[in-house]
PDB file of N, CA and C in Angstrom:
ATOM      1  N   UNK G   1       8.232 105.874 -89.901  1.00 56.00           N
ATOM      2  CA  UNK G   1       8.018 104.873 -88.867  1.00 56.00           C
ATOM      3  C   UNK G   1       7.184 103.710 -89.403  1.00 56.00           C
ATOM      4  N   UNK G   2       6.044 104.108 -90.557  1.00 56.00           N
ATOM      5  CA  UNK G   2       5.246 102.756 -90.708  1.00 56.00           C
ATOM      6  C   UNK G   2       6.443 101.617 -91.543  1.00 56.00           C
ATOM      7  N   UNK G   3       6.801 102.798 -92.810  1.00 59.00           N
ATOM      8  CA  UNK G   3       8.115 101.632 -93.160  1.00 59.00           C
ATOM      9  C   UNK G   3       8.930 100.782 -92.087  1.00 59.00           C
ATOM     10  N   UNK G   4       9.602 101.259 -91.066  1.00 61.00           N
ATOM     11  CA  UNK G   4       9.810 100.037 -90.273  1.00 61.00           C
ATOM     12  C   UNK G   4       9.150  98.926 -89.678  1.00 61.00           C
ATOM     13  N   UNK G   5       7.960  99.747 -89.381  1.00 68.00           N
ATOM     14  CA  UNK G   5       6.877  98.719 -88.384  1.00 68.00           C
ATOM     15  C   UNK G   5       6.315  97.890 -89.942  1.00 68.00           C
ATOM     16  N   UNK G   6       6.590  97.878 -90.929  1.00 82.00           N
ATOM     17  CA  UNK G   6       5.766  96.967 -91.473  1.00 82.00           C
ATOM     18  C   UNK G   6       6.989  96.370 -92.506  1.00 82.00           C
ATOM     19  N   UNK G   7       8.168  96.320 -92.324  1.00 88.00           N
ATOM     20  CA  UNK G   7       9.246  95.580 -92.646  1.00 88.00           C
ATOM     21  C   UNK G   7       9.577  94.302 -92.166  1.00 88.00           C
ATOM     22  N   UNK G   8       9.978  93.774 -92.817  1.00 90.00           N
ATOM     23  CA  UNK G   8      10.450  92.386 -92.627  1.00 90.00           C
ATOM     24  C   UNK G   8      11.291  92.004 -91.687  1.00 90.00           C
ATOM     25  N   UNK G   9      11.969  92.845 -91.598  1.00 91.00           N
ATOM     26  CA  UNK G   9      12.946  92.820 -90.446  1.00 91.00           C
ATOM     27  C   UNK G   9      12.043  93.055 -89.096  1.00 91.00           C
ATOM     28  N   UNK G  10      11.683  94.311 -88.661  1.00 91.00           N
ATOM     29  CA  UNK G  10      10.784  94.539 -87.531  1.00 91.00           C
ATOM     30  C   UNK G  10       9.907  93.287 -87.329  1.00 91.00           C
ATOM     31  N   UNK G  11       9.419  92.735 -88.376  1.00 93.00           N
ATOM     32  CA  UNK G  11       8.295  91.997 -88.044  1.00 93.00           C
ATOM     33  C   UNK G  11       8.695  90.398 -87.506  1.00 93.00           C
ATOM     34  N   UNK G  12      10.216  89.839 -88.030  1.00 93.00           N
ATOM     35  CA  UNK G  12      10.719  88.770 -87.715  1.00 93.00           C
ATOM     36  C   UNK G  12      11.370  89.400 -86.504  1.00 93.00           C
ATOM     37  N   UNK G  13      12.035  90.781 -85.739  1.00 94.00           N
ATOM     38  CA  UNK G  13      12.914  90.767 -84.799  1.00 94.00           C
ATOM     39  C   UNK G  13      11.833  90.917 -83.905  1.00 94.00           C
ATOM     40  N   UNK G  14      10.622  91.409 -84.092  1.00 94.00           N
ATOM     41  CA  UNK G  14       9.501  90.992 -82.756  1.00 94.00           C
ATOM     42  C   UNK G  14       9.108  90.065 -82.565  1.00 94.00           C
ATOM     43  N   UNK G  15       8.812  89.151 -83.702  1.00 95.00           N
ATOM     44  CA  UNK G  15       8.555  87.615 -82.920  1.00 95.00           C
ATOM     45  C   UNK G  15       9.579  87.173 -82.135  1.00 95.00           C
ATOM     46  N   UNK G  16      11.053  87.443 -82.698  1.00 96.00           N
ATOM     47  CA  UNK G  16      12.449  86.865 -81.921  1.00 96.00           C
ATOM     48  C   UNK G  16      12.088  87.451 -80.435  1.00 96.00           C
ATOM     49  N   UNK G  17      11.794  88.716 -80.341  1.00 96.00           N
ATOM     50  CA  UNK G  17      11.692  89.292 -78.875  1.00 96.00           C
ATOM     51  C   UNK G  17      10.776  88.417 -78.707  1.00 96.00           C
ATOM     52  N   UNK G  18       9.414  88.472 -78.817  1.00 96.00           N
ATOM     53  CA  UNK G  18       8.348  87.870 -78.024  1.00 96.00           C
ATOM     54  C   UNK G  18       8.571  86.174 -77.758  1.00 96.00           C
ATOM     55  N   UNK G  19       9.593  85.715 -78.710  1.00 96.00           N
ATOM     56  CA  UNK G  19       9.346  84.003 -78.421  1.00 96.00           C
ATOM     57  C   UNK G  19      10.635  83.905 -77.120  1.00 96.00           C
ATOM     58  N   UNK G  20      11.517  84.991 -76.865  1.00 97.00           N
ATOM     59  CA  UNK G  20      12.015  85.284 -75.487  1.00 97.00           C
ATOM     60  C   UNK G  20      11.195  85.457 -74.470  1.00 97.00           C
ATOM     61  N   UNK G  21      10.753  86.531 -74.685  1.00 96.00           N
ATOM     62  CA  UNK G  21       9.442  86.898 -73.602  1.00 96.00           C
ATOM     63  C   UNK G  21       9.225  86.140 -73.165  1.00 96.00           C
ATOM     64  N   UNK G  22       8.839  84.992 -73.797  1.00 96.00           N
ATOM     65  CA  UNK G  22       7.843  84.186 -73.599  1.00 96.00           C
ATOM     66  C   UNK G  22       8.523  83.226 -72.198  1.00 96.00           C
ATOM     67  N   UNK G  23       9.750  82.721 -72.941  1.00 96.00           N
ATOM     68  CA  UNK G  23      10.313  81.842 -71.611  1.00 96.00           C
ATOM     69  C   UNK G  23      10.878  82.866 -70.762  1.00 96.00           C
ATOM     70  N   UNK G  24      11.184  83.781 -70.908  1.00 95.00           N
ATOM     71  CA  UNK G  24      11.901  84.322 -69.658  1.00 95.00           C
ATOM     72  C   UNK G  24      10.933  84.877 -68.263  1.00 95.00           C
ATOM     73  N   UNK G  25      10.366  85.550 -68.858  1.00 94.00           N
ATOM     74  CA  UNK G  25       8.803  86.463 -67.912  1.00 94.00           C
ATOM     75  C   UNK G  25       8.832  85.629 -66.822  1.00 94.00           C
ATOM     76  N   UNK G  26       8.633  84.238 -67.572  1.00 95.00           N
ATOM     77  CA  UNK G  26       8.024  83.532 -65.682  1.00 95.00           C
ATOM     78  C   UNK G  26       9.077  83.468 -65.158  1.00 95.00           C
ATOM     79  N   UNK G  27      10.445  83.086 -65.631  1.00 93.00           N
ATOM     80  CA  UNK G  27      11.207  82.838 -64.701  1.00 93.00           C
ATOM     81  C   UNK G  27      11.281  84.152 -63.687  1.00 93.00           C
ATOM     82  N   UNK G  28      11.546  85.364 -64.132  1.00 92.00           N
ATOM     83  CA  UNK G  28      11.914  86.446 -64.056  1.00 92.00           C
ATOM     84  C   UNK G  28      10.611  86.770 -63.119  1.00 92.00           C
ATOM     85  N   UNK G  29       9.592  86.537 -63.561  1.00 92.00           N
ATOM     86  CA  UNK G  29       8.274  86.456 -62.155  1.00 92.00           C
ATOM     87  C   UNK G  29       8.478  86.447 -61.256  1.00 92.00           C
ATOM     88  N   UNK G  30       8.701  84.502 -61.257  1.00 92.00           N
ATOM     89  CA  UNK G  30       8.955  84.086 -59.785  1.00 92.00           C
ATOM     90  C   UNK G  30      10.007  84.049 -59.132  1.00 92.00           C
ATOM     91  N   UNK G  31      11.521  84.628 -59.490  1.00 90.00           N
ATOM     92  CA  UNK G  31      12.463  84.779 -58.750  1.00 90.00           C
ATOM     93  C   UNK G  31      12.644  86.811 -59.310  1.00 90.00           C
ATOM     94  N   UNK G  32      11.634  87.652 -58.848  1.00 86.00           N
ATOM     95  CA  UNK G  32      12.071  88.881 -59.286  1.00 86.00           C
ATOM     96  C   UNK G  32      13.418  89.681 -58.583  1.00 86.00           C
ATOM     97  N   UNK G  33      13.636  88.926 -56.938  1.00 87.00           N
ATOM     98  CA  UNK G  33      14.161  89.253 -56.359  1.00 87.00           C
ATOM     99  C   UNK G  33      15.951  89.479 -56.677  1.00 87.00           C
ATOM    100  N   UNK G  34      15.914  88.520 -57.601  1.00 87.00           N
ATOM    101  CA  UNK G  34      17.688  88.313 -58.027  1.00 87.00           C
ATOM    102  C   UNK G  34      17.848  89.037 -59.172  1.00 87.00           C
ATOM    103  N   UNK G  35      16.574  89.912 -59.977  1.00 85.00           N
ATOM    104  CA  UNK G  35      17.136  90.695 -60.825  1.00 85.00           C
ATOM    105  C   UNK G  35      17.488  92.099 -59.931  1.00 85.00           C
ATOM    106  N   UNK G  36      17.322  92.525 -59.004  1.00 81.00           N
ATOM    107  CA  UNK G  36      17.779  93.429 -58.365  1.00 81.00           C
ATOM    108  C   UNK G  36      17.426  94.623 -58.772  1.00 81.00           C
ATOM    109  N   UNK G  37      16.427  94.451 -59.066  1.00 81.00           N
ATOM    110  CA  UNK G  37      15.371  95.835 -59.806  1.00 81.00           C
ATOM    111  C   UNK G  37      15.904  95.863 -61.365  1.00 81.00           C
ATOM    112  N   UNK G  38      16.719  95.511 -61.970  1.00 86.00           N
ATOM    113  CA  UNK G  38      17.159  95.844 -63.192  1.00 86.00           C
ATOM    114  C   UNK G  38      17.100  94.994 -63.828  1.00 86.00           C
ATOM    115  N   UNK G  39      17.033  95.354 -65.366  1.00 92.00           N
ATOM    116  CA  UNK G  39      16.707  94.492 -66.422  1.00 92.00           C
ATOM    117  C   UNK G  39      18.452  93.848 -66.978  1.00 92.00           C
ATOM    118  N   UNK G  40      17.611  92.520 -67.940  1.00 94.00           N
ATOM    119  CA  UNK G  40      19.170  92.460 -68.614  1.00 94.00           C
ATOM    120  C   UNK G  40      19.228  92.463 -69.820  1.00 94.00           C
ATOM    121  N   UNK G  41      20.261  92.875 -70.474  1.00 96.00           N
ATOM    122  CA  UNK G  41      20.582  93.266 -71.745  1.00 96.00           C
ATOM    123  C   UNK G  41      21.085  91.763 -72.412  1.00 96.00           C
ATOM    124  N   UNK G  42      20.720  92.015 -73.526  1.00 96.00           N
ATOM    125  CA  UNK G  42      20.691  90.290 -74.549  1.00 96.00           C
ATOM    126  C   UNK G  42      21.524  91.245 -75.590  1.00 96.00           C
ATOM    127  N   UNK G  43      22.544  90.527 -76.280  1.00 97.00           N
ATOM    128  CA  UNK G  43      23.247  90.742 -77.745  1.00 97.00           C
ATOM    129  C   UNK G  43      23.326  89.217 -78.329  1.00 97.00           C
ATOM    130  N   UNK G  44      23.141  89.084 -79.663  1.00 97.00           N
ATOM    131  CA  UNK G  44      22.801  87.783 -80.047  1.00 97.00           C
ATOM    132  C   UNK G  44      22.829  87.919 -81.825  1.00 97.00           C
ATOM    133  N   UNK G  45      23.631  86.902 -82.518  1.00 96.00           N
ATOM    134  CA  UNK G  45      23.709  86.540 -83.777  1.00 96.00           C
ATOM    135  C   UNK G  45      23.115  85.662 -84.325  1.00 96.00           C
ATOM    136  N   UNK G  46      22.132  85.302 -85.279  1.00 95.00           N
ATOM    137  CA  UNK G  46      21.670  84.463 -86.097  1.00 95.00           C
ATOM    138  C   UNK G  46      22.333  84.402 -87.125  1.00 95.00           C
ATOM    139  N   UNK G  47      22.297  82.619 -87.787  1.00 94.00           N
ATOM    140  CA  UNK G  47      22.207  82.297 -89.047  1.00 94.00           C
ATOM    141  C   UNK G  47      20.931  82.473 -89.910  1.00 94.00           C
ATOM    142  N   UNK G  48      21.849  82.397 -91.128  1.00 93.00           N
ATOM    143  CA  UNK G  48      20.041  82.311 -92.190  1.00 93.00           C
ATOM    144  C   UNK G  48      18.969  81.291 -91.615  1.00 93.00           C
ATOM    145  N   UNK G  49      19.363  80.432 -90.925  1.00 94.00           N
ATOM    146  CA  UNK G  49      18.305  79.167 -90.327  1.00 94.00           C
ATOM    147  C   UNK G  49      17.644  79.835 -89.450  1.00 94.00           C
ATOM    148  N   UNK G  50      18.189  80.657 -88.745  1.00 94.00           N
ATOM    149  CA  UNK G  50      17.575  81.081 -87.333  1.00 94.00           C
ATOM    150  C   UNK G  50      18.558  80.454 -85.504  1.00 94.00           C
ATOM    151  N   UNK G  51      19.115  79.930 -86.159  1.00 95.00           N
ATOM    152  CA  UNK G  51      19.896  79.341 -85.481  1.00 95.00           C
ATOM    153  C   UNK G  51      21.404  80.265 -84.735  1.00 95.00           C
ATOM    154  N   UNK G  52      21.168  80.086 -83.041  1.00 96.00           N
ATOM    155  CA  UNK G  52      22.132  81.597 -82.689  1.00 96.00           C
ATOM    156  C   UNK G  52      23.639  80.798 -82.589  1.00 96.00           C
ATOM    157  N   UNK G  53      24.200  81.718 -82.909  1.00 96.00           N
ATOM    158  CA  UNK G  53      25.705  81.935 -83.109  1.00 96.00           C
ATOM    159  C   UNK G  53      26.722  81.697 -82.464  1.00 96.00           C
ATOM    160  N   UNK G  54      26.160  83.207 -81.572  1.00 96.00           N
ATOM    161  CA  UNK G  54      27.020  83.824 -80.028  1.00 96.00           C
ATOM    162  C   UNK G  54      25.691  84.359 -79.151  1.00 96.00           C
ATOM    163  N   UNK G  55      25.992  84.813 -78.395  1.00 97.00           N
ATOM    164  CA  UNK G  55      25.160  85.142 -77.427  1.00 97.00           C
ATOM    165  C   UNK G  55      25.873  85.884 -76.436  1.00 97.00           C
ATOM    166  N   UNK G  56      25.469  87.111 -76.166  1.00 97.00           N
ATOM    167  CA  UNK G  56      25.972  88.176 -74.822  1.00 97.00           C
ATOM    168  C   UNK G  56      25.167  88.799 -73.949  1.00 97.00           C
ATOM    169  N   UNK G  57      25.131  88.232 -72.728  1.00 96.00           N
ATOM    170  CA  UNK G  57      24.167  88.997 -71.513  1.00 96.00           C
ATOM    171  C   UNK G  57      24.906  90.056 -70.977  1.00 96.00           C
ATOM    172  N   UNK G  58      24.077  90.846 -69.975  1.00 95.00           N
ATOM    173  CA  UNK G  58      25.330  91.524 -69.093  1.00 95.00           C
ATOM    174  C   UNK G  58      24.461  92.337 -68.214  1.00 95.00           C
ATOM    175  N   UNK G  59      24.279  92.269 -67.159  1.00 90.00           N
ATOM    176  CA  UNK G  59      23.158  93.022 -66.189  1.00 90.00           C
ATOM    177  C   UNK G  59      23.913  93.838 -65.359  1.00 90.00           C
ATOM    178  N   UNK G  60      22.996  95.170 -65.307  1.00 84.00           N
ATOM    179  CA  UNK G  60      24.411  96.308 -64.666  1.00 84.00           C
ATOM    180  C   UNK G  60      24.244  96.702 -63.550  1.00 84.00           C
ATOM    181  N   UNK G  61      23.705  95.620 -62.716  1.00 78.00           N
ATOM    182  CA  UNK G  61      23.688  95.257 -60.731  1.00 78.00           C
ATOM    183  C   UNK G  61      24.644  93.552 -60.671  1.00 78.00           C
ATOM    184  N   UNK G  62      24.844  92.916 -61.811  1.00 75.00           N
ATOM    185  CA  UNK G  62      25.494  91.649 -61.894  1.00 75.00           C
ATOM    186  C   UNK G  62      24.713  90.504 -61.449  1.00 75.00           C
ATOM    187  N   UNK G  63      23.453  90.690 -61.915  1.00 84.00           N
ATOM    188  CA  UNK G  63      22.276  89.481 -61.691  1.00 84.00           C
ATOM    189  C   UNK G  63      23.301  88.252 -62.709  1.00 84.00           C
ATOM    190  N   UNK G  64      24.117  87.441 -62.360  1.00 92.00           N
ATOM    191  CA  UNK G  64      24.220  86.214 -62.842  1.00 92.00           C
ATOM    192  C   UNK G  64      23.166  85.362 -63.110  1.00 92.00           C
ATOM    193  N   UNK G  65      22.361  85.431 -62.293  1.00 92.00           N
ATOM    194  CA  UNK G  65      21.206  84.913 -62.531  1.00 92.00           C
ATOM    195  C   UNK G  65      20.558  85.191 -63.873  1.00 92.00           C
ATOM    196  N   UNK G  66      20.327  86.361 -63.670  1.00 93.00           N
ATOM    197  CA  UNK G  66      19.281  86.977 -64.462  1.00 93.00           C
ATOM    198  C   UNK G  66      19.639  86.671 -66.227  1.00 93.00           C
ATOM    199  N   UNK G  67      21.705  86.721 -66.470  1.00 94.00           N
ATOM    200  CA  UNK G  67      22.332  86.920 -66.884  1.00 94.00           C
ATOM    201  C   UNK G  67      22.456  85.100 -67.646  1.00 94.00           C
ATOM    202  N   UNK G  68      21.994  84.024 -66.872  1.00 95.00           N
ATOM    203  CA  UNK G  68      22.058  82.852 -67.286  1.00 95.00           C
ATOM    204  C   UNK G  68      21.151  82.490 -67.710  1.00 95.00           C
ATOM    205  N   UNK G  69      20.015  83.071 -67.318  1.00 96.00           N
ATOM    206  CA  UNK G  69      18.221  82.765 -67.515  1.00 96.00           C
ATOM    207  C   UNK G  69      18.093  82.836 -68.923  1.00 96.00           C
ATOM    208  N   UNK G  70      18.727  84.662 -69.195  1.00 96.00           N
ATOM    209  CA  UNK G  70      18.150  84.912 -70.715  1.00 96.00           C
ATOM    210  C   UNK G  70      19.506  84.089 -71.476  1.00 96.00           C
ATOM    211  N   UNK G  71      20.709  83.748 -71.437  1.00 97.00           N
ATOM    212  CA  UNK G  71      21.399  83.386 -72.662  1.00 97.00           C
ATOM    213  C   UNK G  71      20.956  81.920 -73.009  1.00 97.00           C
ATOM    214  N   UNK G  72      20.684  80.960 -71.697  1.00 97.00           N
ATOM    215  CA  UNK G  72      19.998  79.863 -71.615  1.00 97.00           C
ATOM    216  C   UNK G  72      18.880  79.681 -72.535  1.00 97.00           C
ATOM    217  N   UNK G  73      17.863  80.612 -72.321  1.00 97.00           N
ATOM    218  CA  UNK G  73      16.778  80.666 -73.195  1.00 97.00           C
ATOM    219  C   UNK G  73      16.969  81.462 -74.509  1.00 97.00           C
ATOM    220  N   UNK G  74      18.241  81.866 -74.474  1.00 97.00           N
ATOM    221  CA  UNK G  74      18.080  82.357 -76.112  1.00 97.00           C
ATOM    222  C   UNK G  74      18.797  80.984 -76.731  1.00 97.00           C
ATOM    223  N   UNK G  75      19.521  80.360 -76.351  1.00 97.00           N
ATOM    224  CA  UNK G  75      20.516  79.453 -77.227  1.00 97.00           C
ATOM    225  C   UNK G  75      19.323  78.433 -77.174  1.00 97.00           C
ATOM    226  N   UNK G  76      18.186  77.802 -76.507  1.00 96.00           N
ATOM    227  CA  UNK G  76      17.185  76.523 -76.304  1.00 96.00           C
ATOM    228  C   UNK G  76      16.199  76.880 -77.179  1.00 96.00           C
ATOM    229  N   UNK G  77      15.820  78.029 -77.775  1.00 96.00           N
ATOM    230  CA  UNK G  77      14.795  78.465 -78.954  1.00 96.00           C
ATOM    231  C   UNK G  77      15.344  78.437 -80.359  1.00 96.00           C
ATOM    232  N   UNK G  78      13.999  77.810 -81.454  1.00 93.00           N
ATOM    233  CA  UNK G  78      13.918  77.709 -82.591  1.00 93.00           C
ATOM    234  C   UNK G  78      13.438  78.905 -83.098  1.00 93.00           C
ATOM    235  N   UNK G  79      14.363  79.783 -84.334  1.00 95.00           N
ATOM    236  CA  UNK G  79      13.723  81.208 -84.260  1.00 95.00           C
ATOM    237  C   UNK G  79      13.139  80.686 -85.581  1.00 95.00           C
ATOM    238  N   UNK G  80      13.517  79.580 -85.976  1.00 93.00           N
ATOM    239  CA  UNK G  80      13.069  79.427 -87.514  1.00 93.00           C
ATOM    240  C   UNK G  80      13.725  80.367 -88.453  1.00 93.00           C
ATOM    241  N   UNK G  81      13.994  79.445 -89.620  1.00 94.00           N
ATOM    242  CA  UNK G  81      14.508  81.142 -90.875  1.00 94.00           C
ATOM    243  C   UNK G  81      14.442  82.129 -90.801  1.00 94.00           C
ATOM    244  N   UNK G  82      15.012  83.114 -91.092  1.00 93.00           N
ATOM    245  CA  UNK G  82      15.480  84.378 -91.633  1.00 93.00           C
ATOM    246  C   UNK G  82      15.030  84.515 -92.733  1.00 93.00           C
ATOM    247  N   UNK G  83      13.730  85.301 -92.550  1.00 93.00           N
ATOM    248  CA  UNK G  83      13.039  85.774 -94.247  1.00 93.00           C
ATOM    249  C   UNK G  83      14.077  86.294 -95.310  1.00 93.00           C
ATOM    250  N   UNK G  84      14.096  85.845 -96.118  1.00 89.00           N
ATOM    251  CA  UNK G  84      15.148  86.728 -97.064  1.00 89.00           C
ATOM    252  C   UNK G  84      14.578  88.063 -97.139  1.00 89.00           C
ATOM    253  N   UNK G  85      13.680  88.062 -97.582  1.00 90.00           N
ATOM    254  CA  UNK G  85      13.280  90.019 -97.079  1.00 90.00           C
ATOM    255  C   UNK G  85      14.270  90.822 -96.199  1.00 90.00           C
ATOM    256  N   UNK G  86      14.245  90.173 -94.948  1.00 91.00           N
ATOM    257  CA  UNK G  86      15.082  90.822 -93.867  1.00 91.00           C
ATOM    258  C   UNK G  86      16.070  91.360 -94.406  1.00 91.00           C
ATOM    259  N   UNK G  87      17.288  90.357 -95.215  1.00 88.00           N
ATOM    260  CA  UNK G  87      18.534  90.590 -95.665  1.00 88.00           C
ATOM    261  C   UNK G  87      18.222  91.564 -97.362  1.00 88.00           C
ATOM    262  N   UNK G  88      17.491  91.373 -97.367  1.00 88.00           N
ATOM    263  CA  UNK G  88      17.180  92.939 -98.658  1.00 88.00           C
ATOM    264  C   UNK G  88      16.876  94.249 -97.386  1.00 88.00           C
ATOM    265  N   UNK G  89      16.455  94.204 -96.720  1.00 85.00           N
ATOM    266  CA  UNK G  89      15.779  95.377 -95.952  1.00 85.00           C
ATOM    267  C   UNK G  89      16.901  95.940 -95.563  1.00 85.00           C
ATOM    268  N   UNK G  90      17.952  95.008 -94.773  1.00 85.00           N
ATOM    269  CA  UNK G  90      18.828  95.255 -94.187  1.00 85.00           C
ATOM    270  C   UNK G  90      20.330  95.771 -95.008  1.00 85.00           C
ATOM    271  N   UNK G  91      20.392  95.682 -96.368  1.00 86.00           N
ATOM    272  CA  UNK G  91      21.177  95.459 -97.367  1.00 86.00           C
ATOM    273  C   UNK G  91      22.535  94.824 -97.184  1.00 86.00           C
ATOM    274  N   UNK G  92      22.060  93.586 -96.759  1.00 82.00           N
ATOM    275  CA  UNK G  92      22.682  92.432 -96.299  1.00 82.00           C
ATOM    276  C   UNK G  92      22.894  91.331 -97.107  1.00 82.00           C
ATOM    277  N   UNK G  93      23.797  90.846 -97.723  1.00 81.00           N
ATOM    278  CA  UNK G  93      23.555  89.828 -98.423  1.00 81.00           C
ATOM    279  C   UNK G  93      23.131  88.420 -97.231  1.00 81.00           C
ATOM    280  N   UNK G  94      23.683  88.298 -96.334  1.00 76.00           N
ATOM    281  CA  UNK G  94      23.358  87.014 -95.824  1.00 76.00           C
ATOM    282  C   UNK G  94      23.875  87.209 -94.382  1.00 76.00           C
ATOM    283  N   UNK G  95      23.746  86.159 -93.357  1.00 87.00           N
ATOM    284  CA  UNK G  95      23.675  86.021 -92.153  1.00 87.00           C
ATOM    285  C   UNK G  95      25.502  86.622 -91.517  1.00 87.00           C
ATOM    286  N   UNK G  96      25.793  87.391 -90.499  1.00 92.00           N
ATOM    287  CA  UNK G  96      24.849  87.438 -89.139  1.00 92.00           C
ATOM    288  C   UNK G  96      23.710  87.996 -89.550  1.00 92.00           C
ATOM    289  N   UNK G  97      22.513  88.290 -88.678  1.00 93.00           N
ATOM    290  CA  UNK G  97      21.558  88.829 -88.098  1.00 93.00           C
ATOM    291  C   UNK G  97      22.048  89.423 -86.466  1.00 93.00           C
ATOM    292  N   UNK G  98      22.172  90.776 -86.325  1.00 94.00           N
ATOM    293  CA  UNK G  98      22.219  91.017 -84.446  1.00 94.00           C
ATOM    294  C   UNK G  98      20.859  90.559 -84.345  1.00 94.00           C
ATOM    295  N   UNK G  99      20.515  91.066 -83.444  1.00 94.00           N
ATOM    296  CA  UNK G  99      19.549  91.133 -82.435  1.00 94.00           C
ATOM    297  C   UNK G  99      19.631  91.580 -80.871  1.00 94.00           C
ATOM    298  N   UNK G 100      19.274  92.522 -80.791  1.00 95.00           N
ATOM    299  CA  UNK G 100      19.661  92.495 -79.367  1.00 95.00           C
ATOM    300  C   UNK G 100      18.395  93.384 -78.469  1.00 95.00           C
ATOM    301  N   UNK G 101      18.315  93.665 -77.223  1.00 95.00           N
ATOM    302  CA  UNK G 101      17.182  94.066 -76.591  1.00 95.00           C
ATOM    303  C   UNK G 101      17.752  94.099 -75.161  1.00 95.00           C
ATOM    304  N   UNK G 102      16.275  93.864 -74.162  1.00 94.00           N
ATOM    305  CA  UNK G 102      16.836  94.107 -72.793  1.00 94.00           C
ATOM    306  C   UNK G 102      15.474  93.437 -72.212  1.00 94.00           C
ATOM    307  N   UNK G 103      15.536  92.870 -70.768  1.00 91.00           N
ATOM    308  CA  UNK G 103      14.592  92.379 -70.526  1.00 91.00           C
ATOM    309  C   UNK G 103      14.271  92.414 -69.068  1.00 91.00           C
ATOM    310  N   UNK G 104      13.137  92.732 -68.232  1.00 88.00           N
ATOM    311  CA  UNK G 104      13.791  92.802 -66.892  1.00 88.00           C
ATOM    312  C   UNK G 104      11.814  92.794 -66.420  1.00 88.00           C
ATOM    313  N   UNK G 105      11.993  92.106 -65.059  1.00 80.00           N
ATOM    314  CA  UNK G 105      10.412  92.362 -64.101  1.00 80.00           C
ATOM    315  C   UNK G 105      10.443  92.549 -62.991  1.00 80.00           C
ATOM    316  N   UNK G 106       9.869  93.564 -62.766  1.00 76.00           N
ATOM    317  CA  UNK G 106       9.847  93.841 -61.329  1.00 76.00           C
ATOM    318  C   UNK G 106       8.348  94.054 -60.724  1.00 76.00           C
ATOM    319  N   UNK G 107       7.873  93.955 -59.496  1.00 73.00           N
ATOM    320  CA  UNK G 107       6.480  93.655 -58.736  1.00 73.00           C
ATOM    321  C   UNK G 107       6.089  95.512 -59.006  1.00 73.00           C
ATOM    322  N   UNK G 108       4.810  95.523 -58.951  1.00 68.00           N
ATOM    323  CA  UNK G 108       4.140  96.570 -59.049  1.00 68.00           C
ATOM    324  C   UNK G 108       3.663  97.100 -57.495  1.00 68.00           C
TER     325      UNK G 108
END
């Protein structure tokens, strides 16, 4: 496990998560009501730049919403380069990059 957590890859695909986080949370805050208790699922390709590809949402109550929020904010972010590390870690010669995750808020 530390080999992953201290890989190149892990360490560039958590900033990618967190610089999501970042714009989505509030939206997802203040309208929690249209995610319908459920989170949404992100699939997503990078270039060596950082720059996305394709992009696939898909929320499994059919939050359109929820579903436009995150592809919106994944295609409007700068992920910056792709460490070449990554693509040794990964035994990759070069770009795609997936990425993918899930994202969802609900009131406590």
């Amino acid at each position: 496990m530390a080999a992953l957590v201290n890989s190149p890859y892990y360490q560039y695909s958590q900033k990618v998560h967190a610089m999501i986080e970042m714009v989505v949370l509030p939206e997802f805050v203040a309208h929690h009501e249209r995610l319908k208790g459920q989170p949404v699922k992100y699939l997503f390709y990078l270039d060596a730049q950082g720059r996305v590809l394709s992009v696939k949402t898909h929320s499994s109550v059919g939050s359109k919403w929820g579903e436009d929020v995150v592809a919106r904010s994944i295609r409007g972010l700068n992920f910056g380069p792709v460490p070449s590390g990554v693509w040794k870690y990964l035994h990759q010669k070069g770009p795609p990059l997936k990425i993918d995750g899930a994202l969802g808020w609900e009131p406590q």
